[in-house]
Tab-separated table of C-alpha atoms in Angstrom:
chain	number	residue	atom	x	y	z
A	121	PRO	CA	14.888	16.516	-9.570
A	122	PHE	CA	12.333	14.181	-9.576
A	123	THR	CA	11.316	14.347	-13.140
A	124	ARG	CA	8.794	11.568	-14.287
A	125	ASP	CA	11.550	8.578	-14.688
A	126	ARG	CA	12.513	9.488	-11.436
A	127	LEU	CA	9.004	9.373	-9.244
A	128	GLY	CA	7.512	6.484	-8.182
A	129	LEU	CA	3.591	6.835	-7.371
A	130	CYS	CA	1.356	4.615	-5.374
A	131	ILE	CA	-1.453	3.767	-4.425
A	132	GLN	CA	-2.771	1.714	-1.645
A	133	VAL	CA	-5.357	1.033	0.477
A	134	ASP	CA	-6.260	-0.305	4.107
A	135	ALA	CA	-9.010	-2.967	5.312
A	136	PRO	CA	-9.849	-5.366	8.237
A	137	SER	CA	-6.997	-8.111	8.369
A	138	LYS	CA	-7.679	-11.651	7.892
A	139	VAL	CA	-8.294	-14.150	10.332
A	140	ASP	CA	-5.657	-16.369	8.516
A	141	ALA	CA	-2.916	-13.357	7.597
A	142	ARG	CA	-0.897	-15.186	9.838
A	143	GLY	CA	1.802	-12.151	8.660
A	144	GLU	CA	2.322	-13.629	5.321
A	145	ASN	CA	4.189	-10.588	3.589
A	146	TRP	CA	2.562	-11.326	-0.559
A	147	ILE	CA	4.784	-9.907	-3.233
A	148	PHE	CA	3.460	-9.882	-6.465
A	149	TYR	CA	5.556	-9.155	-10.615
A	150	GLY	CA	4.557	-8.622	-14.505
A	151	GLU	CA	2.533	-6.320	-15.883
A	152	LYS	CA	-0.846	-7.606	-14.285
A	153	TYR	CA	-0.300	-5.492	-11.016
A	154	SER	CA	1.817	-3.015	-12.074
A	155	PRO	CA	2.941	-1.344	-14.989
A	156	PHE	CA	6.049	-1.450	-13.924
A	157	GLY	CA	6.655	-2.037	-10.734
A	158	TYR	CA	5.190	-4.340	-8.065
A	159	ALA	CA	1.791	-4.533	-6.009
A	160	TRP	CA	1.745	-6.245	-2.199
A	161	ILE	CA	-0.772	-7.764	0.516
A	162	PHE	CA	0.975	-6.419	4.087
A	163	PRO	CA	-0.760	-7.257	6.937
A	164	LYS	CA	-0.212	-5.408	10.304
A	165	ASP	CA	-1.689	-5.297	13.426
A	166	LYS	CA	-5.701	-4.476	12.737
A	167	VAL	CA	-4.801	-3.942	9.296
A	168	THR	CA	-4.237	-5.589	5.693
A	169	SER	CA	-2.414	-2.800	3.304
A	170	ILE	CA	-3.191	-3.722	-0.622
A	171	GLY	CA	-1.239	-1.914	-2.793
A	172	LEU	CA	0.944	-1.451	-5.549
A	173	GLY	CA	3.443	1.694	-6.989
A	174	ALA	CA	4.628	1.614	-10.374
A	175	LEU	CA	7.565	4.492	-11.892
A	176	ILE	CA	5.234	7.268	-13.845
A	177	SER	CA	6.899	7.409	-16.951
A	178	HIS	CA	4.921	4.109	-17.341
A	179	ILE	CA	2.231	4.354	-16.185
A	180	LYS	CA	-1.469	4.562	-19.247
A	181	SER	CA	-3.700	3.910	-17.431
A	182	ASN	CA	-5.369	4.342	-14.338
A	183	LEU	CA	-3.514	2.322	-11.456
A	184	ARG	CA	-7.537	1.325	-9.592
A	185	LEU	CA	-7.683	-0.811	-12.762
A	186	TYR	CA	-4.567	-2.314	-11.154
A	187	LEU	CA	-5.132	-2.861	-7.350
A	188	ALA	CA	-8.321	-4.310	-8.073
A	189	LYS	CA	-7.306	-7.562	-9.745
A	190	LEU	CA	-5.615	-7.833	-5.848
A	191	LYS	CA	-9.117	-8.309	-4.282
A	192	GLU	CA	-8.675	-12.072	-6.002
A	193	TYR	CA	-6.130	-12.133	-2.818
A	194	HIS	CA	-8.221	-9.206	-0.535
A	195	GLU	CA	-11.012	-8.054	0.227
A	196	PHE	CA	-11.513	-3.957	0.496
A	197	ASP	CA	-13.349	-1.099	-0.169
A	198	LEU	CA	-10.805	0.170	-3.976
A	199	ASN	CA	-13.345	3.761	-3.778
A	200	LYS	CA	-11.078	4.911	-0.018
A	201	ALA	CA	-7.171	3.599	-1.543
A	202	ARG	CA	-5.178	6.183	-1.685
A	203	PHE	CA	-2.581	7.684	-3.845
A	204	HIS	CA	0.638	9.571	-3.050
A	205	PRO	CA	3.866	9.743	-5.069
A	206	VAL	CA	7.211	8.395	-3.877
A	207	PRO	CA	10.578	9.962	-5.065
A	208	LEU	CA	12.996	7.232	-6.962
A	209	SER	CA	16.306	9.179	-7.718
A	210	GLY	CA	18.497	8.601	-4.870
A	211	PRO	CA	19.568	10.667	-2.769
A	212	ILE	CA	19.481	14.394	-4.301
A	213	LYS	CA	21.472	17.544	-4.057
A	214	ASN	CA	21.307	20.452	-1.419
A	215	ILE	CA	18.991	18.934	1.451
A	216	ALA	CA	21.303	20.674	3.917
A	217	THR	CA	22.015	24.065	4.997
A	218	ARG	CA	23.517	25.689	8.713
A	219	ARG	CA	19.829	25.843	9.937
A	220	VAL	CA	18.270	22.876	7.965
A	221	LEU	CA	18.112	19.228	7.401
A	222	LEU	CA	15.860	17.524	4.763
A	223	VAL	CA	15.029	13.598	5.846
A	224	GLY	CA	13.142	11.126	3.907
A	225	ASP	CA	10.961	11.657	0.728
A	226	SER	CA	12.355	15.453	0.484
A	227	ALA	CA	15.635	14.530	0.575
A	228	GLY	CA	15.438	11.659	-1.456
A	229	HIS	CA	16.095	9.185	0.899
A	230	VAL	CA	14.003	6.439	-1.071
A	231	SER	CA	15.147	3.459	-2.491
A	232	PRO	CA	15.218	3.017	-6.030
A	233	ILE	CA	14.454	0.007	-6.768
A	234	THR	CA	12.384	-1.223	-3.987
A	235	GLY	CA	10.621	2.461	-2.796
A	236	GLU	CA	11.668	1.601	0.754
A	237	GLY	CA	11.320	5.153	2.479
A	238	ILE	CA	11.058	4.195	5.981
A	239	LYS	CA	14.035	3.029	6.994
A	240	TYR	CA	16.064	5.603	4.650
A	241	ALA	CA	14.082	8.204	6.864
A	242	MET	CA	15.331	6.918	10.224
A	243	PHE	CA	18.261	5.412	9.358
A	244	ALA	CA	18.587	10.002	8.165
A	245	GLY	CA	16.909	11.086	10.689
A	246	ARG	CA	19.591	9.154	13.398
A	247	GLU	CA	22.241	11.421	12.110
A	248	ALA	CA	19.956	14.257	11.854
A	249	ALA	CA	20.148	14.197	15.265
A	250	LYS	CA	23.206	13.614	16.642
A	251	ALA	CA	24.948	16.882	14.373
A	252	ILE	CA	22.425	18.982	16.204
A	253	SER	CA	23.170	17.575	19.429
A	254	MET	CA	27.290	17.143	18.692
A	255	ALA	CA	25.981	21.658	17.585
A	256	LEU	CA	23.987	21.875	20.881
A	257	ARG	CA	27.072	20.131	23.548
A	258	GLY	CA	29.481	23.010	21.907
A	259	ASP	CA	31.671	19.879	20.007
A	260	ILE	CA	30.642	21.256	16.924
A	261	SER	CA	30.020	24.939	15.836
A	262	VAL	CA	26.092	25.514	13.640
A	263	LYS	CA	28.322	25.781	10.367
A	264	ASP	CA	29.731	22.827	10.425
A	265	VAL	CA	26.135	21.213	10.927
A	266	ARG	CA	25.931	19.619	7.210
A	267	THR	CA	28.779	18.799	7.308
A	268	VAL	CA	28.739	16.514	9.794
A	269	TYR	CA	25.100	15.206	8.909
A	270	LEU	CA	26.368	14.684	5.232
A	271	LYS	CA	29.245	12.020	6.593
A	272	GLY	CA	27.084	10.289	8.769
A	273	LEU	CA	24.286	9.682	5.838
A	274	SER	CA	27.134	9.254	3.751
A	275	LYS	CA	28.217	5.619	5.794
A	276	THR	CA	24.908	4.988	6.234
A	277	VAL	CA	21.451	6.135	3.915
A	278	PHE	CA	23.889	6.771	0.600
A	279	PRO	CA	25.264	3.296	-0.298
A	280	ASP	CA	22.463	1.588	-0.647
A	281	LEU	CA	20.486	4.618	-3.103
A	282	ARG	CA	23.125	4.866	-5.508
A	283	ILE	CA	22.757	0.725	-5.378
A	284	GLY	CA	19.668	0.918	-5.843
A	285	ARG	CA	19.920	3.901	-8.246
A	286	MET	CA	22.297	1.654	-10.217
A	287	LEU	CA	20.380	-2.000	-10.620
A	288	MET	CA	17.467	0.598	-11.373
A	289	ARG	CA	19.392	2.082	-14.546
A	290	ILE	CA	19.837	-2.451	-15.402
A	291	VAL	CA	17.136	-3.106	-15.029
A	292	GLU	CA	15.774	0.416	-17.904
A	293	ARG	CA	18.614	-0.236	-20.195
A	294	ARG	CA	17.885	-3.382	-20.682
A	295	MET	CA	13.762	-2.896	-21.144
A	296	LEU	CA	13.107	-5.902	-18.984
A	297	LYS	CA	9.915	-5.665	-17.738
A	298	SER	CA	8.818	-6.983	-13.928
A	299	SER	CA	7.081	-10.036	-14.963
A	300	GLY	CA	10.774	-11.332	-16.753
A	301	LEU	CA	12.742	-10.307	-14.644
A	302	PHE	CA	12.391	-12.127	-11.290
A	303	LYS	CA	11.870	-15.755	-13.962
A	304	ASP	CA	15.379	-16.623	-12.753
A	305	ARG	CA	15.359	-17.993	-9.094
A	306	GLU	CA	18.249	-16.413	-7.774
A	307	LYS	CA	17.628	-13.150	-8.967
A	308	LEU	CA	13.795	-13.072	-7.022
A	309	ARG	CA	15.751	-14.394	-4.132
A	310	ALA	CA	18.077	-11.766	-4.455
A	311	VAL	CA	15.778	-9.602	-5.166
A	312	ALA	CA	13.270	-11.068	-1.547
A	313	GLU	CA	15.576	-10.637	0.255
A	314	LEU	CA	16.254	-7.362	-0.988
A	315	TYR	CA	12.911	-6.543	0.061
A	316	ALA	CA	12.510	-8.121	3.758
A	317	SER	CA	16.257	-6.437	4.059
A	318	ASN	CA	18.026	-9.627	4.599
A	319	ILE	CA	20.676	-8.003	3.200
A	320	SER	CA	22.382	-4.424	1.460
A	321	HIS	CA	21.731	-3.157	-1.392
A	322	PHE	CA	25.637	-4.087	-1.848
A	323	LYS	CA	24.991	-7.557	-1.205
A	324	ALA	CA	21.383	-7.936	-3.262
A	325	ALA	CA	23.239	-5.973	-5.892
A	326	LEU	CA	25.896	-8.688	-6.725
A	327	LYS	CA	23.849	-12.061	-6.125
A	328	TYR	CA	21.164	-10.635	-8.900
A	329	LEU	CA	24.484	-9.242	-11.185
A	330	LYS	CA	25.612	-12.839	-11.034
A	331	ALA	CA	22.652	-14.495	-11.566
A	332	VAL	CA	22.270	-12.307	-14.918
A	333	VAL	CA	25.624	-13.103	-16.310
A	334	SER	CA	25.656	-16.125	-15.994
């Protein structure tokens, strides 16, 4: 299910944090920083993560060239950068059997519009644990674990991912690039709140679509 137009590629490197970082998260839009996506600088405890992501179908040159441009804002060793794929298809089918429950990237539990996956992997893991615990207690049979797990996902994970997939399709169909996508302040605010997890994908979609229409 992870075709080139539904699979992202990220490159990231960790570097010692600056003393004056102050926990500020930086996000960079535009073709200067990513062919179709965004770049970031995220300070952590003792290190700062610097990286970018892009839709594979839009990558025409080495992502290291884009990453190098972030040295303007934070020093790092480009040779230590690592790549990793990110599924952006939204929820996929066949992620559960009677005795196997997939969570996280393997199940497509990643936001198609932001690439956020840790939060959804945690939500899915919690739903999987609930279903398994119910079976161990004898509240449900083993054959019902799959049904209970998927029902839990339909309430906690799937809604956001489906809205995210819808937003991604809107972006693609309008042939919008990230440099022009976020010039409008209302669009930018909606997306920024989405990245910060201040609002749900649904509310972000309403804000963004309102800005597009107006």
